[in-house]
Structure formats: structure tokens, C-alpha cells
XYZ file of C-alpha atoms in Angstrom:
307
model
C 8.526 -16.385 18.493
C 11.426 -17.162 15.809
C 10.702 -20.355 15.154
C 6.992 -19.034 14.139
C 8.442 -16.379 12.209
C 10.737 -18.716 10.182
C 7.816 -20.719 9.514
C 5.899 -18.199 8.095
C 8.491 -17.036 5.570
C 8.697 -21.017 4.333
C 5.281 -20.766 4.000
C 4.905 -17.215 2.202
C 7.433 -19.021 -0.435
C 4.781 -20.991 -2.368
C 2.451 -17.842 -2.092
C 5.166 -15.888 -4.238
C 5.675 -18.561 -6.256
C 1.758 -18.869 -7.440
C 1.724 -14.825 -7.545
C 4.811 -14.280 -9.653
C 3.492 -17.267 -11.791
C 0.053 -15.767 -12.472
C 1.355 -12.015 -13.459
C 3.999 -13.363 -15.501
C 1.146 -15.458 -17.623
C -1.402 -12.893 -17.443
C 0.438 -10.375 -18.651
C 1.910 -12.486 -21.757
C -1.689 -13.161 -22.661
C -2.590 -9.001 -22.816
C -2.756 -8.072 -26.522
C 0.070 -6.281 -27.845
C 3.621 -5.957 -27.171
C 6.373 -3.954 -25.887
C 7.525 -3.075 -29.634
C 4.596 -2.681 -31.105
C 3.636 0.803 -32.570
C 2.193 2.800 -34.925
C 5.033 2.203 -36.807
C 6.084 -1.326 -37.401
C 10.020 -2.042 -37.293
C 11.866 -3.561 -39.762
C 11.940 -7.441 -39.402
C 15.352 -7.545 -38.526
C 15.382 -5.276 -35.674
C 12.630 -7.101 -34.238
C 13.902 -10.129 -34.315
C 17.237 -8.812 -32.668
C 15.191 -6.975 -30.025
C 13.271 -10.254 -29.575
C 16.325 -12.132 -29.107
C 17.593 -9.746 -26.533
C 14.932 -9.742 -24.453
C 14.811 -13.729 -24.828
C 10.783 -12.943 -26.560
C 12.053 -15.792 -28.976
C 12.206 -18.522 -26.998
C 8.588 -20.333 -25.912
C 6.368 -18.757 -23.251
C 7.702 -21.246 -20.637
C 11.662 -20.767 -21.067
C 10.727 -17.182 -20.693
C 8.884 -18.055 -17.468
C 12.128 -19.977 -15.813
C 14.536 -17.453 -17.028
C 12.469 -14.745 -15.260
C 11.918 -16.723 -12.082
C 15.929 -17.979 -12.074
C 16.419 -13.923 -12.044
C 14.386 -13.063 -9.723
C 16.079 -15.674 -7.163
C 19.334 -13.675 -7.896
C 17.927 -10.556 -7.217
C 17.910 -9.742 -11.112
C 14.081 -8.365 -12.578
C 16.187 -8.073 -15.932
C 16.330 -5.431 -18.577
C 13.599 -2.195 -18.899
C 12.246 -2.514 -22.058
C 10.953 0.806 -22.152
C 13.657 2.879 -20.395
C 16.830 2.393 -22.461
C 20.405 1.643 -20.610
C 18.021 1.259 -17.531
C 17.775 -2.092 -15.549
C 14.238 -2.706 -13.651
C 16.344 -3.177 -10.345
C 17.933 0.145 -10.873
C 14.307 1.795 -11.582
C 12.991 0.709 -8.496
C 16.006 1.792 -6.698
C 15.278 5.345 -7.677
C 11.781 5.348 -6.840
C 10.970 3.035 -4.185
C 12.738 5.522 -1.458
C 10.512 8.078 -2.321
C 7.291 5.709 -2.486
C 8.115 4.464 0.736
C 8.320 7.645 2.414
C 5.052 8.942 0.774
C 3.258 5.621 2.230
C 5.191 5.550 5.534
C 4.138 8.966 6.194
C 0.744 8.281 5.062
C 0.749 5.075 7.073
C 1.344 6.919 10.100
C -0.995 9.913 10.020
C -4.078 7.498 9.066
C -3.399 5.261 11.917
C -2.982 7.966 13.983
C -5.855 10.327 12.839
C -8.348 6.990 12.588
C -7.301 6.050 15.934
C -8.296 8.999 17.544
C -11.319 9.813 15.828
C -12.444 5.936 16.530
C -12.071 6.601 20.290
C -13.580 9.663 20.220
C -16.513 8.503 18.236
C -17.014 5.876 20.631
C -16.537 7.607 24.227
C -19.804 9.926 22.834
C -21.667 7.124 21.098
C -24.767 8.349 19.467
C -23.728 12.309 20.070
C -22.896 15.000 17.658
C -18.674 13.973 17.902
C -19.591 10.334 16.545
C -22.557 11.120 14.238
C -19.339 14.184 12.733
C -17.027 11.344 12.780
C -18.954 8.927 10.694
C -20.026 11.669 8.591
C -16.415 12.212 7.778
C -15.524 8.783 7.858
C -18.501 8.160 4.574
C -17.012 10.832 2.652
C -13.486 9.011 2.423
C -14.619 5.494 1.609
C -17.223 6.431 -0.646
C -15.097 9.399 -3.275
C -12.148 7.570 -5.320
C -8.878 8.391 -4.947
C -8.434 10.153 -8.036
C -11.185 12.196 -7.554
C -10.438 13.452 -4.375
C -6.849 14.136 -5.455
C -8.521 16.261 -8.528
C -11.025 18.454 -6.436
C -8.278 19.123 -4.018
C -6.127 20.044 -6.819
C -8.696 22.440 -8.053
C -9.388 23.784 -4.591
C -6.301 24.112 -3.015
C -3.968 24.374 -5.991
C -6.029 26.209 -8.707
C -9.259 28.096 -7.097
C -7.232 29.454 -3.159
C -3.395 28.614 -4.597
C -2.884 27.125 -1.098
C -0.685 24.389 -2.231
C 1.220 23.596 -5.393
C -0.548 21.482 -7.658
C 1.876 18.964 -9.389
C 5.360 17.997 -9.439
C 8.085 17.942 -6.050
C 11.106 19.908 -5.106
C 13.336 18.097 -3.106
C 12.793 18.978 0.697
C 9.354 20.846 -0.578
C 6.922 19.758 2.234
C 3.557 21.463 0.476
C 4.123 19.507 -2.430
C 3.698 16.680 -0.231
C 0.894 17.720 2.077
C -2.120 16.551 -0.978
C -0.929 13.373 -2.188
C -0.498 12.309 2.088
C -3.889 13.656 2.484
C -5.246 11.630 -0.426
C -3.732 8.454 0.384
C -4.396 8.803 4.537
C -8.090 9.679 4.400
C -9.644 6.221 3.357
C -7.074 4.454 5.458
C -7.723 6.741 8.853
C -11.606 6.308 7.522
C -11.303 1.967 7.943
C -9.179 2.396 10.746
C -11.859 4.852 12.425
C -14.712 2.339 12.117
C -12.614 -0.780 13.341
C -11.639 1.539 16.409
C -15.302 2.614 17.102
C -16.497 -0.738 17.064
C -13.699 -2.143 18.855
C -13.900 0.626 21.551
C -17.527 0.069 22.244
C -17.349 -3.837 22.662
C -14.858 -2.966 25.330
C -16.244 -0.192 27.065
C -19.200 -2.704 27.999
C -17.068 -5.874 29.398
C -17.071 -6.740 32.647
C -13.989 -5.496 33.332
C -14.420 -2.270 32.578
C -17.495 -1.395 34.171
C -15.364 -3.299 37.336
C -12.919 -0.697 37.384
C -15.152 2.061 36.642
C -17.497 0.878 39.685
C -14.080 1.036 41.945
C -13.631 4.653 41.217
C -11.437 5.149 38.250
C -11.514 8.029 36.292
C -12.469 7.415 32.548
C -9.137 8.361 31.155
C -7.348 5.609 33.557
C -10.230 3.318 32.103
C -9.419 4.033 28.696
C -5.303 4.277 29.721
C -5.387 1.172 31.420
C -7.997 -1.350 30.223
C -9.975 -0.178 26.963
C -7.354 1.142 24.478
C -4.901 -2.161 24.246
C -7.721 -4.934 23.901
C -9.380 -2.225 21.567
C -6.254 -2.238 19.328
C -6.485 -5.887 18.065
C -8.808 -5.607 15.458
C -6.912 -2.271 14.348
C -3.585 -3.915 14.508
C -4.775 -6.733 12.039
C -5.831 -4.440 9.613
C -2.634 -2.547 9.658
C -0.833 -4.652 7.420
C -2.819 -4.580 4.600
C -3.638 -0.839 5.308
C 0.069 -0.225 4.949
C 0.194 -2.310 1.708
C -2.848 -0.527 0.345
C -1.062 2.997 0.906
C 1.813 1.677 -0.862
C 0.186 0.098 -4.002
C -2.371 3.086 -3.814
C 0.684 5.958 -4.402
C 1.180 4.397 -7.488
C -1.834 5.999 -8.920
C -1.324 9.513 -6.604
C 2.167 9.417 -7.703
C 0.683 9.970 -11.401
C -1.926 12.357 -10.724
C 0.744 14.651 -8.769
C 3.691 13.939 -11.013
C 5.728 12.934 -8.090
C 9.092 10.857 -8.714
C 8.286 7.539 -6.964
C 7.820 4.069 -8.657
C 4.025 4.694 -10.006
C 5.796 7.303 -12.797
C 7.584 3.893 -13.898
C 5.070 1.305 -13.616
C 1.709 3.111 -15.511
C 3.987 4.513 -18.420
C 5.404 0.676 -18.175
C 1.996 -0.835 -18.559
C 0.669 1.238 -20.918
C 4.219 0.552 -22.926
C 3.813 -3.412 -22.173
C 7.141 -3.258 -20.545
C 6.984 -6.799 -18.919
C 10.022 -6.248 -16.767
C 9.106 -2.956 -14.660
C 5.452 -4.042 -14.201
C 6.530 -7.600 -13.058
C 9.512 -5.922 -10.798
C 7.033 -3.805 -9.097
C 4.466 -6.258 -8.808
C 6.998 -8.953 -7.266
C 8.624 -5.789 -4.711
C 5.475 -4.742 -3.381
C 4.161 -8.635 -2.899
C 7.136 -9.472 -0.770
C 6.523 -5.896 1.284
C 2.950 -7.079 1.765
C 3.836 -10.762 2.820
C 6.689 -8.910 4.994
C 4.360 -6.638 6.600
C 1.843 -9.394 7.344
C 4.508 -11.214 9.654
C 5.161 -7.751 11.607
C 0.930 -7.778 12.183
C 0.948 -11.165 13.066
C 4.140 -10.902 15.584
C 2.780 -7.557 17.097
C -0.972 -9.283 17.458
C 0.662 -11.845 19.848
C 2.705 -9.224 21.937
C -1.009 -7.630 22.356
C -3.239 -10.358 23.286
C -1.854 -12.350 25.590
C -4.187 -15.590 24.971
C -2.189 -15.876 21.693
C 0.505 -18.328 21.765
C 2.538 -19.058 18.824
C 3.804 -22.736 19.214
């Protein structure tokens, strides 16, 4: 298993390099620059800024300088936040973004698995139809629209929860963001769990267990849940990465102190360092999560053997 994990890490290096290269050149090809504004800077100041951030060099020289810095763990200075490096800004916002994404991940996974099991056990009955209705709402309505609706209802009209901002240690400020993040992922997990559980409940070994007189709870606990989780586990890596990247928009909508605050403003200001640094950071998280999911899949499915 360790050798397999090592090979997966080595195989991820070319993918990471391709992603960094694509993001670097796409960002540079976008119109505008970090120092373009309504009021043009004097030529001497512009030349000094371009020299300081290596923008006076050719595009390929800039690329190799950036990749060399990334290999050393240096994402360069920020072009829009004075006296801050990209690594410092990411270190400030990352703990909150990770906390928000991980809590939403636990909520979405738990609710999705439970809802999928209830829907599968009660196939074509009213609990099944109710779960499908909620799932469709979570999949159809975009995050930003659902966030605005909840802000209007729960925050403005009913005054149950704070609408924006964050006070350290305040749980009410996190309820709406976590709900918005977890709802679509819980809907997808519920769909996967429902389909997988229905398939497992129709297998021969489950019917044999029922014929031997085992109760419905024992059949689910001993024979159905573990194989039914295989498609869900395969999805958990992309789900968590989707929650972490999706939190960028949610953090901006709710004015939360995560990476999203820096990423959105940096994208609008053409701050190449923060945009690329955030992209590289989340790419590394996604690759790590996919590796963990592969290892968990081998644990759950005894037929899988990595050699």
C-alpha cells in the first residue's frame, strides 16, 4: 500500500506541473494587468514596479522563476496587498477555509448517507419521494442564489441568524455558510447512496441473509452498508475538494475571513501571485484527497488489490 501511495504521488507531479503551466499562461493572457487603473502611473514608477515583480522579463523567464519559487515553497509577493507575501496571506485565510470546508464535508456526508439509506429502504414510498424532492432543490439552485435567499429569510425577515461577517467563536455566524456549502454535496451523496443501496439490497447474499431470518437492521449493518459505500467513497475526494473551492464564493457572499476574501479581490485586481498561489494550493489538496480516497476504497473493497 505504501509503494502504491508513493507511485501515485510521483504520478501526480506531471499533472501538477501541467496545471501550474496552464494557469500561469492563461492568467497572463487575460487582458489587463495588476497595475492598470483609471489613473495611469508615471513611467518611472511603472518601470520600477515591473522590475520588482519580474514583469519586465520575458514570459518564459517569469514562468521558470515562478516554478522555481513554488518548488521552494515561495509563491512570491502579493501585488495588491502591500508588504504581504502570498504565502502569508494563504496562511492567514487557510485555517478558516479548511475549518468551514471540513465541517460542511462532515455534515454533507452524514446527512447524504443517512438520507440515501432512508430513501433506498423506503423505495417508491413517501420518504423516498421527499428525499428526492430535497435532493433536486439542492442540485438545481446555485449556491449564491440559495445564499441570498437564506440571508433574506433567516437574516432580514425573521432575524434568526446574522447575515454577514464573523465573530471568532460564534457558531450562529457559521450556520448559514455551512448549510449553503453542504446542501448540494449532501444531495449528490444521497443520490449515490440511494442507487448503490438499492442495488446491494437486491443482491443474492442480502436475500440469503434475509431468508436466514436476520432482521432488517442487522442486514443493513452487517451486509449492505459497507459495499453500498463504495461509490460514495469514490466521490468523497472530489466532494471535499468541491467544498473547499466552493467556499471561496460563499466566503465572499457572507464576508468571512477565509481565502475567498483574498482570492476574489486578487482576481479582480489581476494579482497574479494570489490567484496562482490559491490555485496551486487547492490543486495539491485535491491530489492528496484523491490519494486518500483510493486507499480507503481498497480498505472497503476486499476485491481491490494494489500491486
